[in-house]
Short mmCIF file of C-alpha atoms and ligand atoms in Angstrom, two decimals:
data_model
loop_
_atom_site.label_atom_id
_atom_site.label_comp_id
_atom_site.label_asym_id
_atom_site.label_seq_id
_atom_site.Cartn_x
_atom_site.Cartn_y
_atom_site.Cartn_z
CA MET A 334 66.51 -14.96 -74.05
CA THR A 335 65.28 -14.86 -77.61
CA GLN A 336 67.76 -14.42 -80.39
CA ILE A 337 67.44 -11.31 -82.49
CA ASP A 338 69.18 -10.07 -85.62
CA LEU A 339 70.40 -6.58 -84.80
CA SER A 340 71.40 -4.66 -81.68
CA ILE A 341 71.93 -0.94 -82.06
CA VAL A 342 74.09 0.56 -79.34
CA LEU A 343 73.84 4.31 -78.75
CA PRO A 344 76.08 6.17 -76.27
CA ILE A 345 74.22 9.28 -75.18
CA TYR A 346 75.43 12.21 -73.12
CA ASN A 347 73.38 15.40 -72.90
CA GLU A 348 71.57 14.98 -76.21
CA GLU A 349 67.99 15.82 -75.17
CA GLU A 350 67.17 17.72 -78.36
CA SER A 351 68.39 14.93 -80.61
CA ILE A 352 66.37 12.10 -79.06
CA PRO A 353 62.93 12.92 -80.56
CA ALA A 354 64.39 13.12 -84.08
CA LEU A 355 66.39 9.95 -83.51
CA ALA A 356 63.29 8.17 -82.19
CA LYS A 357 61.58 8.86 -85.53
CA GLU A 358 64.45 8.26 -87.87
CA LEU A 359 66.15 5.18 -86.44
CA PRO A 360 63.16 2.81 -86.08
CA ALA A 361 61.94 3.86 -89.53
CA ALA A 362 65.29 2.92 -91.05
CA LEU A 363 65.40 -0.37 -89.12
CA ASP A 364 61.82 -1.35 -89.99
CA ALA A 365 62.71 -0.91 -93.65
CA ILE A 366 65.44 -3.56 -93.30
CA GLY A 367 62.92 -6.12 -92.12
CA LYS A 368 65.05 -7.81 -89.47
CA SER A 369 64.32 -8.09 -85.78
CA TYR A 370 66.15 -5.54 -83.72
CA GLU A 371 66.67 -3.93 -80.33
CA ILE A 372 67.90 -0.41 -79.62
CA ILE A 373 70.14 -0.11 -76.58
CA CYS A 374 70.38 3.47 -75.36
CA VAL A 375 73.07 4.11 -72.79
CA ASP A 376 72.52 7.37 -70.97
CA ASP A 377 76.03 8.24 -69.86
CA GLY A 378 75.08 10.33 -66.81
CA SER A 379 73.36 13.13 -68.73
CA ARG A 380 72.45 16.19 -66.73
CA ASP A 381 69.75 17.48 -69.07
CA GLY A 382 66.42 15.99 -70.10
CA THR A 383 68.00 13.08 -71.96
CA PHE A 384 66.79 10.39 -69.61
CA ALA A 385 63.21 11.69 -69.63
CA ALA A 386 63.31 11.74 -73.43
CA LEU A 387 64.61 8.17 -73.52
CA LYS A 388 61.95 7.07 -71.07
CA ALA A 389 59.27 8.56 -73.27
CA TRP A 390 60.75 6.77 -76.29
CA ARG A 391 60.84 3.48 -74.41
CA GLU A 392 57.16 3.88 -73.50
CA GLN A 393 56.21 4.13 -77.19
CA ASP A 394 58.51 1.45 -78.47
CA ASP A 395 59.40 -1.68 -76.55
CA CYS A 396 62.37 -2.48 -78.80
CA VAL A 397 64.10 0.26 -76.87
CA HIS A 398 66.21 -0.66 -73.87
CA VAL A 399 67.50 2.17 -71.70
CA ILE A 400 70.50 1.95 -69.41
CA ARG A 401 71.21 4.92 -67.19
CA PHE A 402 74.66 5.40 -65.69
CA ARG A 403 74.99 6.98 -62.27
CA ARG A 404 77.47 9.50 -63.58
CA ASN A 405 79.34 10.32 -66.77
CA PHE A 406 81.69 7.40 -67.36
CA GLY A 407 82.57 8.25 -70.94
CA GLN A 408 81.73 6.97 -74.38
CA THR A 409 83.88 3.84 -74.04
CA ALA A 410 82.04 2.72 -70.90
CA ALA A 411 78.73 3.42 -72.63
CA PHE A 412 79.72 1.19 -75.55
CA ALA A 413 80.89 -1.50 -73.13
CA ALA A 414 77.54 -1.49 -71.29
CA GLY A 415 75.73 -1.79 -74.61
CA PHE A 416 78.00 -4.61 -75.78
CA ASP A 417 77.46 -6.54 -72.54
CA ARG A 418 73.70 -6.49 -73.07
CA ALA A 419 73.54 -6.87 -76.84
CA ARG A 420 71.63 -9.98 -77.92
CA GLY A 421 71.68 -9.40 -81.67
CA ASP A 422 73.80 -11.45 -84.06
CA VAL A 423 75.14 -8.18 -85.40
CA VAL A 424 75.90 -5.25 -83.12
CA ILE A 425 75.82 -1.79 -84.67
CA THR A 426 77.19 1.25 -82.89
CA MET A 427 76.37 4.81 -83.80
CA ASP A 428 76.30 8.31 -82.36
CA ALA A 429 73.08 9.61 -80.89
CA ASP A 430 73.62 13.15 -82.16
CA LEU A 431 72.25 12.40 -85.66
CA GLN A 432 75.68 12.82 -87.23
CA ASN A 433 75.44 9.27 -88.57
CA ASP A 434 72.63 8.46 -90.97
CA PRO A 435 70.62 5.33 -89.99
CA ALA A 436 69.88 4.89 -93.69
CA ASP A 437 73.49 3.69 -94.06
CA ILE A 438 72.89 0.62 -91.85
CA PRO A 439 71.82 -1.63 -94.79
CA LYS A 440 75.15 -0.88 -96.48
CA LEU A 441 77.03 -2.12 -93.41
CA LEU A 442 74.84 -5.22 -93.24
CA ALA A 443 75.41 -5.99 -96.93
CA LYS A 444 79.14 -5.97 -96.25
CA MET A 445 78.68 -8.23 -93.22
CA ASP A 446 76.81 -10.67 -95.49
CA GLU A 447 79.92 -10.87 -97.65
CA GLY A 448 81.52 -12.50 -94.63
CA PHE A 449 83.32 -9.70 -92.82
CA ASP A 450 83.37 -9.70 -89.02
CA VAL A 451 83.79 -5.95 -88.59
CA VAL A 452 82.53 -3.25 -90.95
CA SER A 453 83.52 0.32 -90.31
CA GLY A 454 81.83 3.42 -91.66
CA TRP A 455 84.03 5.87 -93.51
CA ARG A 456 82.75 9.44 -93.60
CA VAL A 457 84.05 10.23 -97.05
CA GLU A 458 82.60 13.71 -97.42
CA ARG A 459 83.28 14.92 -93.93
CA TRP A 460 85.22 18.00 -94.81
CA GLN A 461 83.76 21.39 -95.25
CA GLU A 462 85.49 23.61 -97.73
CA GLY A 463 87.97 26.16 -96.44
CA LEU A 464 91.46 26.42 -95.10
CA LYS A 465 90.46 26.47 -91.42
CA SER A 466 88.59 23.20 -91.55
CA PHE A 467 91.50 21.74 -93.51
CA ILE A 468 94.02 22.74 -90.84
CA VAL A 469 92.11 22.13 -87.61
CA ARG A 470 90.16 19.07 -88.63
CA LYS A 471 91.34 17.34 -91.74
CA ILE A 472 95.10 17.27 -91.07
CA PRO A 473 94.85 16.05 -87.44
CA SER A 474 92.24 13.46 -88.32
CA ALA A 475 94.10 12.15 -91.37
CA THR A 476 97.33 11.98 -89.33
CA ALA A 477 95.60 10.13 -86.50
CA ASN A 478 94.03 7.60 -88.85
CA TRP A 479 97.33 7.04 -90.62
CA LEU A 480 99.19 6.65 -87.32
CA ILE A 481 96.63 4.26 -85.83
CA SER A 482 96.58 2.21 -89.04
CA LYS A 483 100.37 2.02 -89.17
CA THR A 484 100.84 1.09 -85.52
CA THR A 485 98.00 -1.41 -85.24
CA GLY A 486 98.26 -2.90 -88.72
CA VAL A 487 94.52 -2.49 -89.29
CA TYR A 488 94.17 0.02 -92.10
CA LEU A 489 91.06 2.19 -91.83
CA HIS A 490 90.43 5.66 -93.20
CA ASP A 491 88.14 6.69 -90.39
CA TYR A 492 88.71 5.27 -86.93
CA GLY A 493 86.66 8.11 -85.46
CA CYS A 494 83.42 7.13 -87.18
CA SER A 495 81.06 5.61 -84.61
CA LEU A 496 78.89 3.91 -87.20
CA LYS A 497 80.33 0.42 -87.21
CA ALA A 498 79.00 -3.12 -87.27
CA TYR A 499 80.43 -6.13 -85.46
CA ARG A 500 79.53 -9.77 -85.13
CA ASN A 501 78.25 -10.37 -81.62
CA GLU A 502 81.12 -12.66 -80.63
CA VAL A 503 83.63 -9.95 -81.56
CA VAL A 504 82.26 -7.40 -79.09
CA LYS A 505 81.65 -10.03 -76.42
CA GLY A 506 85.29 -11.04 -76.55
CA ILE A 507 86.88 -7.70 -75.84
CA LYS A 508 87.21 -5.63 -72.71
CA LEU A 509 87.39 -1.89 -73.13
CA TYR A 510 89.22 0.58 -70.92
CA GLY A 511 90.00 4.28 -71.02
CA ASP A 512 89.09 5.84 -74.34
CA MET A 513 89.55 2.68 -76.32
CA HIS A 514 86.24 2.61 -78.16
CA ARG A 515 87.76 3.98 -81.33
CA PHE A 516 90.29 1.16 -81.40
CA VAL A 517 87.76 -1.67 -81.28
CA PRO A 518 88.55 -2.86 -84.85
CA ALA A 519 92.26 -2.86 -84.01
CA ILE A 520 91.78 -4.63 -80.68
CA ALA A 521 89.47 -7.14 -82.36
CA SER A 522 92.16 -7.84 -84.95
CA TRP A 523 93.91 -9.83 -82.23
CA PHE A 524 91.18 -12.44 -82.69
CA GLY A 525 91.95 -12.64 -86.39
CA VAL A 526 88.78 -10.89 -87.58
CA THR A 527 88.25 -9.64 -91.12
CA VAL A 528 87.63 -5.91 -91.38
CA ALA A 529 86.00 -3.94 -94.20
CA GLU A 530 85.10 -0.32 -94.81
CA VAL A 531 81.99 1.23 -96.31
CA PRO A 532 81.52 4.89 -97.27
CA VAL A 533 78.80 6.50 -95.16
CA LYS A 534 77.17 9.88 -95.00
CA TYR A 535 78.26 12.57 -92.60
CA ARG A 536 75.91 15.20 -91.30
CA SER A 537 76.88 18.14 -89.18
CA ARG A 538 75.53 18.37 -85.65
CA ARG A 539 72.00 19.77 -85.54
CA PHE A 540 71.60 20.13 -81.77
CA GLY A 541 73.92 20.66 -78.83
CA SER A 542 77.67 20.61 -79.18
CA SER A 543 80.53 18.14 -79.38
CA LYS A 544 81.51 16.59 -76.04
CA TYR A 545 85.19 16.58 -76.85
CA GLY A 546 87.94 19.19 -77.08
CA ALA A 547 91.56 19.22 -78.16
CA GLY A 548 92.60 17.10 -75.14
CA ARG A 549 91.38 14.14 -77.15
CA ILE A 550 94.63 14.19 -79.18
CA PHE A 551 96.76 13.25 -76.16
CA ARG A 552 94.36 10.61 -74.95
CA VAL A 553 94.31 9.02 -78.37
CA LEU A 554 98.12 8.98 -78.50
CA LEU A 555 98.46 7.35 -75.07
CA ASP A 556 95.73 4.82 -75.78
CA LEU A 557 97.40 4.05 -79.08
CA MET A 558 100.63 3.18 -77.26
CA THR A 559 98.70 0.86 -74.95
CA VAL A 560 96.89 -0.82 -77.82
CA ARG A 561 100.11 -1.29 -79.76
CA PHE A 562 101.79 -2.80 -76.72
CA LEU A 563 98.89 -5.14 -76.00
CA LEU A 564 98.61 -6.24 -79.62
CA GLY A 565 102.29 -6.89 -80.06
CA TYR A 566 103.67 -7.84 -76.69
CA SER A 567 100.88 -8.73 -74.29
CA THR A 568 102.08 -12.32 -74.06
CA ARG A 569 105.82 -11.53 -74.15
CA PRO A 570 106.68 -8.22 -72.51
CA ILE A 571 110.29 -9.26 -72.03
CA ARG A 572 110.77 -8.98 -75.80
CA ILE A 573 110.29 -5.24 -75.83
CA PHE A 574 111.64 -4.27 -72.42
CA GLY A 575 114.35 -6.86 -72.50
CA ALA A 576 115.57 -5.94 -75.97
CA TRP A 577 116.03 -2.27 -75.09
CA GLY A 578 117.38 -3.23 -71.67
CA LEU A 579 120.04 -5.46 -73.21
CA ILE A 580 121.08 -2.82 -75.71
CA SER A 581 121.40 -0.25 -72.93
CA LEU A 582 123.22 -2.62 -70.60
CA LEU A 583 125.72 -3.72 -73.25
CA ALA A 584 126.38 -0.16 -74.41
CA GLY A 585 126.95 0.94 -70.81
CA PHE A 586 129.14 -2.04 -70.09
CA GLY A 587 131.21 -1.40 -73.24
CA ALA A 588 131.77 2.21 -72.24
CA ALA A 589 132.72 1.17 -68.71
CA VAL A 590 135.25 -1.36 -69.98
CA TYR A 591 136.77 1.28 -72.29
CA LEU A 592 137.09 3.75 -69.42
CA THR A 593 138.58 1.09 -67.13
CA ILE A 594 141.25 0.30 -69.73
CA LEU A 595 142.06 4.00 -70.07
CA LYS A 596 142.38 4.33 -66.33
CA LEU A 597 144.39 1.16 -65.69
CA PHE A 598 146.75 1.15 -68.64
CA TYR A 599 146.98 4.78 -69.74
CA ASN A 600 146.51 6.40 -66.36
CA VAL A 601 143.82 8.78 -67.69
CA GLN A 602 141.83 10.78 -65.12
CA LEU A 603 138.16 9.77 -65.24
CA SER A 604 136.73 12.54 -63.09
CA ASP A 605 136.15 14.87 -66.05
CA ARG A 606 134.79 12.23 -68.42
CA PRO A 607 131.03 12.61 -69.03
CA LEU A 608 131.18 9.14 -70.57
CA LEU A 609 131.55 7.74 -67.07
CA LEU A 610 128.15 9.10 -66.08
CA MET A 611 126.71 7.85 -69.34
CA ALA A 612 128.09 4.34 -68.78
CA VAL A 613 126.64 4.13 -65.28
CA LEU A 614 123.30 5.47 -66.43
CA LEU A 615 123.06 3.05 -69.36
CA MET A 616 123.84 0.06 -67.15
CA VAL A 617 121.34 1.05 -64.46
CA VAL A 618 118.63 1.75 -67.03
CA GLY A 619 119.42 -1.52 -68.78
CA ILE A 620 119.05 -3.55 -65.60
CA GLN A 621 115.83 -1.74 -64.78
CA LEU A 622 114.34 -2.40 -68.19
CA ILE A 623 115.20 -6.07 -68.03
CA SER A 624 113.68 -6.31 -64.55
CA MET A 625 110.56 -4.58 -65.83
CA GLY A 626 110.34 -7.10 -68.64
CA LEU A 627 110.62 -9.96 -66.17
CA LEU A 628 107.99 -8.42 -63.91
CA GLY A 629 105.85 -8.03 -67.01
CA GLU A 630 106.24 -11.72 -67.75
CA LEU A 631 105.02 -12.55 -64.25
CA ILE A 632 102.06 -10.21 -64.56
CA VAL A 633 101.11 -11.65 -67.94
CA ARG A 634 100.98 -15.13 -66.47
CA VAL A 635 98.80 -13.92 -63.61
CA TYR A 636 96.58 -12.05 -66.06
CA PHE A 637 95.99 -14.89 -68.47
CA GLU A 638 95.88 -17.74 -66.00
CA SER A 639 93.79 -16.15 -63.25
CA GLN A 640 91.04 -15.27 -65.70
CA GLY A 641 91.30 -18.40 -67.78
CA LYS A 642 92.00 -16.22 -70.81
CA PRO A 643 93.08 -18.10 -73.92
CA ILE A 644 96.24 -17.01 -75.68
CA TYR A 645 94.77 -18.09 -79.02
CA THR A 646 91.42 -18.12 -80.81
CA VAL A 647 90.07 -20.99 -82.90
CA ARG A 648 87.97 -20.46 -86.04
CA GLU A 649 86.75 -24.06 -86.31
CA GLU A 650 87.67 -27.55 -85.38
CA LEU A 651 86.86 -30.65 -87.43
N1 LIG B 841 79.09 10.61 -75.57
C1 LIG B 841 78.91 9.83 -74.43
N2 LIG B 841 79.67 10.10 -73.31
C2 LIG B 841 80.62 11.08 -73.29
C3 LIG B 841 80.83 11.83 -74.48
C4 LIG B 841 80.06 11.57 -75.60
O1 LIG B 841 78.07 8.92 -74.41
O2 LIG B 841 81.26 11.27 -72.27
C5 LIG B 841 78.27 10.33 -76.76
C6 LIG B 841 77.59 11.54 -77.36
O3 LIG B 841 76.34 11.77 -76.74
C7 LIG B 841 77.43 11.14 -78.81
C8 LIG B 841 78.68 10.30 -79.06
O4 LIG B 841 79.13 9.87 -77.78
O5 LIG B 841 76.28 10.35 -79.03
C9 LIG B 841 79.77 11.06 -79.79
O6 LIG B 841 80.09 12.26 -79.11
P1 LIG B 841 80.30 13.66 -79.84
O7 LIG B 841 79.24 13.85 -80.88
O8 LIG B 841 80.43 14.70 -78.81
O9 LIG B 841 81.71 13.42 -80.56
P2 LIG B 841 82.17 13.99 -81.99
O10 LIG B 841 81.07 13.64 -82.95
O11 LIG B 841 82.36 15.42 -81.81
O12 LIG B 841 83.43 13.22 -82.29
MG1 LIG B 842 79.12 13.87 -82.86
#
């Protein structure tokens, strides 16, 4: 396999109208950069003419590589398929709906040349004027970005922007599940990568409609919990489960001792004491949490050892 400079990865689901415009705009922008490139189009089980349009594009331009999924597996799976096949030194992801501007790619590359491993686009002027857009789009998005930044420790203004650039080894090292594509910079931070941000243009959708609804909020929250757990505790689950388990167990035990003393020495009736229920509950929950932590420790060993996964990454060795 020959080495090339850039791989562009495009997740595509029912975007037939956008493909012809993209097929003009993207290669033009890439040719202007003057580096070798490939364009990996992942058709995520589209049910419209997307695949035919991609096939036509591929026939004109052999830099284009088309992967067609059997059904709709989601944007994360589409990115993963592209990452698996990417041969370029730098892998660039973007939306296929023309909302990202290919003319911004040189800006990302310039940042990569400064030595960053991950460069994320930041759609600075994304917000239309008006109260409605402020309430339904700006507030949720700003909250999500703040929350993700806080919990993962990787501060970005715009996790949702698909236009991002990664060094090849960064995307090859990570496995994506669920809806995790937006967390790639955070997941990659586990490797100790350097992350930068570059302002990019935002354009509103010209064709078709967004593939996501409000359900995205819950998925993002749940995925965020998973990412936070994996980043912080994937090699030591007992620390989080065990800590809470111990607190619960000790609190329950303390309450039980107190009630026992009341009963034995002061002859107090315990049948109408809600604290009794509380004490039992806290002890049971405590033991369960500690057991979960221990099970977690076993699973972690199986996970890392069965797949030969390292628990560290090395930058260089002299
Ligand atoms: N997409 C995909 N599979 C899906 C949903 C979306 O490959 O199940 C693609 C879609 O074709 C587009 C990109 O992911 O290229 C972003 O989707 P969309 O524009 O709907 O998201 P939004 O811009 O509204 O956040
Ligand atoms: Mg879009």
